[in-house]
Amino acid sequence: MKEITIPYGRQTIDELDIEAVTNVLRSNWLTTGPAVSTFENGVKNYVGVNHGVAVSSGTAALHCAMKAIGIGKGDEVIVPTMTFAATANAVVFEGGTPVFADVDPDTLLIDEASVESLITPKTKAVVAVDFAGQPCDYGTLRRLADERGIVLVSDACHALGAEYDGRKVGALADITLFSFHPVKHITTGEGGMAVTADKTYADTMFRFRNHGITSDFRDREEKGSWYYEMVDLGYNYRISDLQCALGTAQLSRLDEFIKRRQQIAHIYDRHFAAWENVTPLTVKSSTTRHAFHLYVVKLSGGLRERDEVFRYLRKRGIGVNLHYIPVHLHPFYKKRFGYDHGLCPSAEDAYKTILTLPVFPGLSDNDVETVVSSLKDYVK
Ligand SMILES: *Cc1c(COP(=O)(O)O)cnc(C)c1O
């Protein structure tokens, strides 16, 4: 296997990031210290909501959200099948049943008509996934959720910094989750955050990340007290100060990172506009800011051809990828819930033809041209 010279995504780290982390190493607090709330404040102010709960991963943030909204046995939560498995797994963690919605074939965003058709008296929530960095139709989803009395959660792990009709993702759903994995917009190594305007949700999530305990170590140190109460079953989903200091340093460059992602997407767009067999996902007019976590194209032809293109580009050192295998087709979901082929036809069709091309802030124009010309050699 040839070494991948152009990955599909990677972090951008500079000297200020390194300095921020080493400053924490010289301080008194490696975890539950002041860098955690500084990072929480930074992200919540950036998106414009009152509460941010930083945790150890995007998956932990999803789990916190399911806990906060009270998902339990017998509850149904509607999730798009075109997502990372963690979106649905979080529902299962709390004993709920994920019900898979199909997606729009042009955008791969959750299809509101599919959501509406799946609502039953057992439905407690819908999780919107801002696929590739494009916000879902939050206007329609909000109306639907309010009319039917269900909670709207946003898995915005692809969409930190994106805007829907001029409004930032993070302030559009009841709870919104972000991931800070190295391929995402900003990184903490591993990490995630849940943001919400609802104090009750936030309080539940703060406890849930810390064993269900009502105060943390620093609170008790500062109050000179040893007393605490565990009021609920929780986990250790804490994130360290080392990670949060990196997150705060990264956040100051988020807008710059997104601008570069958009430039790269526009270079791809300009090329593919003239190609017949490579079609980028549609960008809707309501998407006033696309965060381009991913640049996904659809190839005309079937699975065989896509797999050949995939192997051809990988052989040339280009880290193409595939987002995603529809979640309902994974063996776990087939076995546990009896889901199978035919459940979400648009997502299953798209799965046969999609390919993710490299996009990250450190990708040079030259690298983008290399990706394009390699793809051209094959498909033209
Ligand atoms: C990355 C991602 C997650 C999980 O985030 P981690 O930080 O890796 O746990 C969840 N959902 C989506 C859509 C993601 O892209």
Short mmCIF file of C-alpha atoms and ligand atoms in Angstrom, two decimals:
data_model
loop_
_atom_site.label_atom_id
_atom_site.label_comp_id
_atom_site.label_asym_id
_atom_site.label_seq_id
_atom_site.Cartn_x
_atom_site.Cartn_y
_atom_site.Cartn_z
CA MET A 1 0.00 0.00 0.00
CA LYS A 2 1.39 3.38 -0.99
CA GLU A 3 1.77 5.90 1.78
CA ILE A 4 -1.02 8.50 1.86
CA THR A 5 0.62 11.81 0.94
CA ILE A 6 -2.61 13.85 0.84
CA PRO A 7 -4.94 12.78 3.69
CA TYR A 8 -8.69 13.53 3.55
CA GLY A 9 -8.48 15.60 6.72
CA ARG A 10 -5.95 16.63 9.32
CA GLN A 11 -5.37 19.12 12.11
CA THR A 12 -3.64 22.50 11.78
CA ILE A 13 -1.36 23.16 14.77
CA ASP A 14 0.81 26.25 15.24
CA GLU A 15 3.25 27.54 17.89
CA LEU A 16 0.49 29.35 19.82
CA ASP A 17 -1.37 26.04 20.20
CA ILE A 18 1.78 24.40 21.56
CA GLU A 19 2.41 27.30 23.93
CA ALA A 20 -1.18 27.15 25.23
CA VAL A 21 -0.78 23.45 26.09
CA THR A 22 2.66 23.84 27.69
CA ASN A 23 1.30 26.70 29.84
CA VAL A 24 -1.24 24.28 31.30
CA LEU A 25 1.52 21.76 31.99
CA ARG A 26 3.22 24.42 34.14
CA SER A 27 0.00 25.26 36.02
CA ASN A 28 -1.79 23.64 38.98
CA TRP A 29 -4.70 22.22 37.04
CA LEU A 30 -4.39 19.48 34.44
CA THR A 31 -8.11 18.67 34.62
CA THR A 32 -11.30 20.31 36.03
CA GLY A 33 -9.31 23.55 36.06
CA PRO A 34 -10.01 27.01 34.66
CA ALA A 35 -9.10 26.14 31.04
CA VAL A 36 -12.25 24.01 30.79
CA SER A 37 -14.68 26.85 31.48
CA THR A 38 -12.64 29.24 29.32
CA PHE A 39 -13.11 26.87 26.38
CA GLU A 40 -16.80 26.35 27.19
CA ASN A 41 -17.32 30.12 27.30
CA GLY A 42 -15.44 30.55 24.03
CA VAL A 43 -17.59 28.06 22.12
CA LYS A 44 -20.93 29.05 23.65
CA ASN A 45 -20.26 32.74 22.96
CA TYR A 46 -19.17 31.92 19.41
CA VAL A 47 -22.46 30.15 18.65
CA GLY A 48 -24.57 32.44 20.84
CA VAL A 49 -26.12 30.25 23.56
CA ASN A 50 -25.92 30.36 27.35
CA HIS A 51 -24.48 26.96 28.25
CA GLY A 52 -21.60 24.82 27.01
CA VAL A 53 -20.63 21.46 28.52
CA ALA A 54 -17.19 20.28 27.37
CA VAL A 55 -16.67 16.51 27.40
CA SER A 56 -14.19 13.85 26.30
CA SER A 57 -15.60 13.32 22.77
CA GLY A 58 -18.41 14.17 20.39
CA THR A 59 -19.85 10.75 21.20
CA ALA A 60 -19.87 11.59 24.92
CA ALA A 61 -21.65 14.86 24.06
CA LEU A 62 -24.30 12.89 22.15
CA HIS A 63 -24.71 10.56 25.13
CA CYS A 64 -25.06 13.57 27.48
CA ALA A 65 -27.79 14.97 25.22
CA MET A 66 -29.75 11.70 25.26
CA LYS A 67 -29.50 11.66 29.06
CA ALA A 68 -30.58 15.30 29.36
CA ILE A 69 -33.71 14.84 27.27
CA GLY A 70 -34.57 11.72 29.24
CA ILE A 71 -34.33 8.98 26.61
CA GLY A 72 -35.09 5.58 28.08
CA LYS A 73 -36.44 2.16 27.28
CA GLY A 74 -39.27 2.21 24.76
CA ASP A 75 -38.48 5.72 23.49
CA GLU A 76 -37.90 6.26 19.79
CA VAL A 77 -35.43 8.79 18.44
CA ILE A 78 -35.38 9.59 14.72
CA VAL A 79 -31.86 9.84 13.25
CA PRO A 80 -30.70 10.04 9.64
CA THR A 81 -29.08 6.85 8.42
CA MET A 82 -26.40 8.81 6.53
CA THR A 83 -24.23 9.60 9.54
CA PHE A 84 -21.47 8.24 11.74
CA ALA A 85 -22.69 5.30 13.84
CA ALA A 86 -22.22 7.28 17.10
CA THR A 87 -25.32 9.40 16.33
CA ALA A 88 -27.52 6.31 16.62
CA ASN A 89 -25.38 4.52 19.21
CA ALA A 90 -26.02 7.29 21.76
CA VAL A 91 -29.74 6.50 21.60
CA VAL A 92 -28.99 2.82 22.26
CA PHE A 93 -26.67 3.70 25.20
CA GLU A 94 -29.73 5.00 27.06
CA GLY A 95 -31.99 2.11 26.08
CA GLY A 96 -33.87 3.92 23.30
CA THR A 97 -34.60 2.77 19.75
CA PRO A 98 -33.06 4.68 16.84
CA VAL A 99 -35.52 4.99 13.96
CA PHE A 100 -33.71 5.71 10.71
CA ALA A 101 -34.87 8.52 8.44
CA ASP A 102 -33.89 8.71 4.79
CA VAL A 103 -31.97 11.64 3.33
CA ASP A 104 -32.37 14.07 0.44
CA PRO A 105 -30.44 12.51 -2.47
CA ASP A 106 -28.86 15.85 -3.53
CA THR A 107 -27.68 17.13 -0.14
CA LEU A 108 -27.62 13.89 1.94
CA LEU A 109 -29.34 15.90 4.72
CA ILE A 110 -32.19 14.37 6.72
CA ASP A 111 -35.43 14.37 4.70
CA GLU A 112 -38.15 16.19 6.67
CA ALA A 113 -40.95 14.24 4.95
CA SER A 114 -39.29 10.99 6.02
CA VAL A 115 -39.02 12.34 9.59
CA GLU A 116 -42.69 13.29 9.65
CA SER A 117 -43.77 9.86 8.39
CA LEU A 118 -41.80 8.14 11.17
CA ILE A 119 -43.23 10.08 14.14
CA THR A 120 -45.25 7.86 16.49
CA PRO A 121 -46.55 8.38 20.05
CA LYS A 122 -43.24 6.86 21.20
CA THR A 123 -41.07 9.44 19.37
CA LYS A 124 -39.20 11.62 21.87
CA ALA A 125 -36.69 13.42 19.65
CA VAL A 126 -35.16 13.88 16.24
CA VAL A 127 -31.41 14.28 15.73
CA ALA A 128 -30.46 16.45 12.75
CA VAL A 129 -26.99 15.84 11.27
CA ASP A 130 -25.46 18.74 9.33
CA PHE A 131 -23.87 16.43 6.81
CA ALA A 132 -20.52 17.62 5.39
CA GLY A 133 -20.93 20.97 7.17
CA GLN A 134 -24.19 22.11 5.59
CA PRO A 135 -27.00 22.95 8.06
CA CYS A 136 -30.21 20.92 7.85
CA ASP A 137 -33.51 22.70 7.21
CA TYR A 138 -33.88 23.91 10.80
CA GLY A 139 -36.93 26.04 9.94
CA THR A 140 -38.97 22.98 8.95
CA LEU A 141 -37.49 20.72 11.63
CA ARG A 142 -38.21 23.27 14.37
CA ARG A 143 -41.83 23.66 13.24
CA LEU A 144 -42.27 19.88 13.05
CA ALA A 145 -40.73 19.31 16.48
CA ASP A 146 -42.90 22.01 18.09
CA GLU A 147 -46.11 20.80 16.42
CA ARG A 148 -45.52 17.18 17.42
CA GLY A 149 -44.06 17.89 20.86
CA ILE A 150 -40.64 16.32 20.28
CA VAL A 151 -37.15 17.55 21.09
CA LEU A 152 -34.81 18.75 18.33
CA VAL A 153 -31.17 17.74 18.81
CA SER A 154 -28.44 18.75 16.37
CA ASP A 155 -25.41 16.55 15.76
CA ALA A 156 -23.28 19.37 14.38
CA CYS A 157 -20.00 17.48 14.53
CA HIS A 158 -19.53 18.52 10.86
CA ALA A 159 -20.82 22.04 11.24
CA LEU A 160 -19.08 24.18 13.87
CA GLY A 161 -19.19 27.70 12.41
CA ALA A 162 -21.86 26.95 9.78
CA GLU A 163 -24.89 29.24 9.39
CA TYR A 164 -28.49 28.59 8.38
CA ASP A 165 -30.31 31.72 7.10
CA GLY A 166 -27.68 33.89 8.78
CA ARG A 167 -28.02 32.10 12.14
CA LYS A 168 -25.20 30.05 13.64
CA VAL A 169 -25.50 26.30 14.06
CA GLY A 170 -25.55 25.73 17.83
CA ALA A 171 -28.44 28.11 18.46
CA LEU A 172 -30.96 26.34 16.19
CA ALA A 173 -31.83 23.19 18.16
CA ASP A 174 -32.64 22.39 21.79
CA ILE A 175 -29.20 20.83 22.25
CA THR A 176 -26.32 20.91 19.73
CA LEU A 177 -23.20 18.71 19.81
CA PHE A 178 -19.73 19.33 18.43
CA SER A 179 -16.66 17.08 18.09
CA PHE A 180 -13.04 18.20 18.34
CA HIS A 181 -11.45 15.14 16.78
CA PRO A 182 -8.38 16.11 14.66
CA VAL A 183 -10.28 15.91 11.34
CA LYS A 184 -13.00 18.30 12.57
CA HIS A 185 -12.90 22.13 12.31
CA ILE A 186 -10.94 22.68 15.50
CA THR A 187 -9.30 20.03 17.63
CA THR A 188 -8.55 19.13 21.23
CA GLY A 189 -7.06 15.75 20.26
CA GLU A 190 -10.21 14.04 21.43
CA GLY A 191 -13.10 16.10 22.74
CA GLY A 192 -16.61 17.36 22.29
CA MET A 193 -19.14 19.85 23.58
CA ALA A 194 -22.89 20.08 24.06
CA VAL A 195 -24.37 23.59 23.87
CA THR A 196 -27.89 24.58 24.88
CA ALA A 197 -30.03 27.53 25.95
CA ASP A 198 -31.72 25.34 28.57
CA LYS A 199 -30.21 25.43 32.06
CA THR A 200 -31.89 22.21 33.21
CA TYR A 201 -30.41 20.30 30.26
CA ALA A 202 -26.99 21.87 30.95
CA ASP A 203 -27.08 20.98 34.67
CA THR A 204 -27.95 17.37 33.87
CA MET A 205 -25.09 17.16 31.36
CA PHE A 206 -22.56 18.74 33.77
CA ARG A 207 -23.45 16.06 36.33
CA PHE A 208 -23.53 13.26 33.76
CA ARG A 209 -19.93 13.94 32.68
CA ASN A 210 -18.81 13.66 36.31
CA HIS A 211 -20.36 10.43 37.70
CA GLY A 212 -23.71 12.11 38.40
CA ILE A 213 -22.06 14.14 41.16
CA THR A 214 -23.36 17.63 41.99
CA SER A 215 -20.01 19.40 42.34
CA ASP A 216 -16.54 18.90 40.91
CA PHE A 217 -13.16 18.60 42.60
CA ARG A 218 -12.27 22.27 42.12
CA ASP A 219 -15.61 23.49 43.57
CA ARG A 220 -14.91 21.48 46.70
CA GLU A 221 -11.27 22.60 46.95
CA GLU A 222 -12.35 26.22 46.66
CA LYS A 223 -15.10 25.82 49.27
CA GLY A 224 -12.80 23.84 51.58
CA SER A 225 -15.31 21.01 51.67
CA TRP A 226 -15.20 17.26 51.20
CA TYR A 227 -18.95 16.77 50.90
CA TYR A 228 -20.61 15.84 47.63
CA GLU A 229 -23.70 13.97 46.50
CA MET A 230 -24.10 11.51 43.67
CA VAL A 231 -27.68 12.06 42.57
CA ASP A 232 -27.73 10.17 39.30
CA LEU A 233 -25.77 7.50 37.47
CA GLY A 234 -23.07 9.20 35.40
CA TYR A 235 -19.79 8.58 33.64
CA ASN A 236 -16.31 10.03 33.60
CA TYR A 237 -16.72 12.05 30.40
CA ARG A 238 -14.45 14.88 31.56
CA ILE A 239 -12.02 16.63 29.23
CA SER A 240 -8.65 17.85 30.49
CA ASP A 241 -7.32 21.41 30.76
CA LEU A 242 -4.52 20.45 28.35
CA GLN A 243 -7.13 19.67 25.73
CA CYS A 244 -9.29 22.71 26.46
CA ALA A 245 -6.32 25.10 26.25
CA LEU A 246 -5.63 23.69 22.79
CA GLY A 247 -9.32 24.11 21.94
CA THR A 248 -9.35 27.79 22.95
CA ALA A 249 -6.22 28.50 20.91
CA GLN A 250 -7.75 26.71 17.91
CA LEU A 251 -11.09 28.51 18.28
CA SER A 252 -9.39 31.87 17.66
CA ARG A 253 -8.56 30.63 14.14
CA LEU A 254 -11.86 28.85 13.37
CA ASP A 255 -13.11 31.49 10.94
CA GLU A 256 -9.80 31.45 9.10
CA PHE A 257 -9.95 27.62 8.92
CA ILE A 258 -13.47 27.70 7.50
CA LYS A 259 -12.52 30.32 4.93
CA ARG A 260 -9.75 28.06 3.64
CA ARG A 261 -12.10 25.06 3.55
CA GLN A 262 -14.51 27.13 1.47
CA GLN A 263 -11.74 28.19 -0.94
CA ILE A 264 -10.79 24.56 -1.48
CA ALA A 265 -14.42 23.58 -2.07
CA HIS A 266 -14.72 26.37 -4.65
CA ILE A 267 -11.67 25.10 -6.54
CA TYR A 268 -13.24 21.63 -6.68
CA ASP A 269 -16.60 23.14 -7.68
CA ARG A 270 -15.07 25.11 -10.55
CA HIS A 271 -13.48 21.98 -12.00
CA PHE A 272 -16.43 19.65 -11.56
CA ALA A 273 -18.92 22.12 -13.05
CA ALA A 274 -17.64 21.00 -16.47
CA TRP A 275 -17.57 17.25 -15.72
CA GLU A 276 -20.48 14.97 -16.47
CA ASN A 277 -19.68 12.05 -14.20
CA VAL A 278 -18.68 13.83 -10.99
CA THR A 279 -21.39 15.78 -9.12
CA PRO A 280 -20.76 17.66 -5.86
CA LEU A 281 -23.54 17.72 -3.25
CA THR A 282 -26.05 20.53 -3.71
CA VAL A 283 -25.65 23.63 -1.53
CA LYS A 284 -29.04 25.10 -0.55
CA SER A 285 -29.84 28.82 -0.62
CA SER A 286 -30.58 28.69 3.14
CA THR A 287 -26.93 27.70 3.72
CA THR A 288 -25.45 31.13 4.33
CA ARG A 289 -22.21 29.58 5.61
CA HIS A 290 -21.08 26.06 4.73
CA ALA A 291 -18.39 24.74 7.07
CA PHE A 292 -17.11 22.10 4.56
CA HIS A 293 -16.01 19.48 7.05
CA LEU A 294 -16.22 17.14 4.06
CA TYR A 295 -16.23 17.57 0.30
CA VAL A 296 -18.38 14.73 -1.02
CA VAL A 297 -19.01 13.98 -4.70
CA LYS A 298 -21.32 11.50 -6.36
CA LEU A 299 -19.90 9.49 -9.26
CA SER A 300 -22.24 8.32 -11.96
CA GLY A 301 -22.19 4.57 -12.13
CA GLY A 302 -22.44 1.94 -9.47
CA LEU A 303 -20.53 0.59 -6.53
CA ARG A 304 -17.97 -1.19 -8.70
CA GLU A 305 -16.88 1.96 -10.43
CA ARG A 306 -16.71 3.97 -7.19
CA ASP A 307 -14.64 1.30 -5.50
CA GLU A 308 -12.25 1.29 -8.46
CA VAL A 309 -11.89 5.08 -8.31
CA PHE A 310 -11.31 4.81 -4.56
CA ARG A 311 -8.54 2.24 -4.98
CA TYR A 312 -6.98 4.15 -7.89
CA LEU A 313 -6.71 7.37 -5.88
CA ARG A 314 -5.46 5.60 -2.75
CA LYS A 315 -2.75 3.97 -4.88
CA ARG A 316 -1.64 7.44 -5.87
CA GLY A 317 -1.36 8.45 -2.20
CA ILE A 318 -4.61 10.43 -2.10
CA GLY A 319 -6.57 9.81 1.09
CA VAL A 320 -10.07 9.61 -0.34
CA ASN A 321 -12.69 8.28 2.05
CA LEU A 322 -16.33 7.29 2.26
CA HIS A 323 -18.96 9.03 4.39
CA TYR A 324 -20.99 6.99 5.23
CA ILE A 325 -22.15 3.40 5.17
CA PRO A 326 -25.85 3.87 6.06
CA VAL A 327 -26.00 3.07 9.78
CA HIS A 328 -29.01 0.73 9.51
CA LEU A 329 -26.91 -1.59 7.31
CA HIS A 330 -24.31 -2.27 10.01
CA PRO A 331 -24.50 -5.83 11.40
CA PHE A 332 -25.24 -4.54 14.93
CA TYR A 333 -28.34 -2.64 13.80
CA LYS A 334 -29.54 -5.47 11.57
CA LYS A 335 -29.20 -7.96 14.40
CA ARG A 336 -30.46 -5.87 17.31
CA PHE A 337 -33.35 -4.03 15.61
CA GLY A 338 -34.02 -6.12 12.48
CA TYR A 339 -33.26 -3.32 10.04
CA ASP A 340 -32.29 -4.26 6.47
CA HIS A 341 -31.81 -3.10 2.90
CA GLY A 342 -34.71 -1.14 1.48
CA LEU A 343 -35.39 0.87 4.65
CA CYS A 344 -33.85 4.12 3.32
CA PRO A 345 -33.62 3.88 -0.49
CA SER A 346 -32.10 7.33 -1.18
CA ALA A 347 -29.29 6.83 1.34
CA GLU A 348 -28.64 3.29 0.09
CA ASP A 349 -28.45 4.53 -3.54
CA ALA A 350 -26.14 7.40 -2.58
CA TYR A 351 -23.89 5.02 -0.65
CA LYS A 352 -23.06 3.25 -3.92
CA THR A 353 -21.69 6.37 -5.62
CA ILE A 354 -20.29 8.77 -2.99
CA LEU A 355 -16.63 9.60 -2.48
CA THR A 356 -15.06 12.04 -0.01
CA LEU A 357 -12.18 14.15 -1.37
CA PRO A 358 -9.51 15.77 0.82
CA VAL A 359 -10.34 19.11 2.45
CA PHE A 360 -8.58 20.69 5.43
CA PRO A 361 -7.04 24.12 6.07
CA GLY A 362 -3.45 23.01 5.42
CA LEU A 363 -4.23 21.56 1.98
CA SER A 364 -2.42 23.61 -0.69
CA ASP A 365 -3.91 24.69 -4.03
CA ASN A 366 -1.30 22.42 -5.58
CA ASP A 367 -2.57 19.41 -3.61
CA VAL A 368 -6.13 20.20 -4.68
CA GLU A 369 -5.01 20.27 -8.32
CA THR A 370 -3.24 16.93 -7.80
CA VAL A 371 -6.47 15.41 -6.48
CA VAL A 372 -8.45 16.83 -9.40
CA SER A 373 -5.99 15.72 -12.08
CA SER A 374 -5.70 12.22 -10.59
CA LEU A 375 -9.47 11.89 -10.58
CA LYS A 376 -9.58 13.25 -14.14
CA ASP A 377 -7.10 10.61 -15.35
CA TYR A 378 -9.51 7.99 -14.16
CA VAL A 379 -13.00 9.24 -14.86
CA LYS A 380 -12.60 11.40 -17.98
C1 LIG B 1 -17.08 12.88 14.47
C2 LIG B 1 -18.53 12.61 14.61
C3 LIG B 1 -19.10 12.10 15.78
C4 LIG B 1 -18.30 11.60 16.94
O1 LIG B 1 -17.37 12.46 17.43
P1 LIG B 1 -16.13 11.87 18.29
O2 LIG B 1 -15.52 13.12 18.85
O3 LIG B 1 -15.24 11.17 17.33
O4 LIG B 1 -16.68 10.99 19.33
C5 LIG B 1 -20.48 12.00 15.85
N1 LIG B 1 -21.26 12.33 14.82
C6 LIG B 1 -20.74 12.79 13.67
C7 LIG B 1 -21.67 13.16 12.56
C8 LIG B 1 -19.37 12.94 13.52
O5 LIG B 1 -18.86 13.36 12.36
#
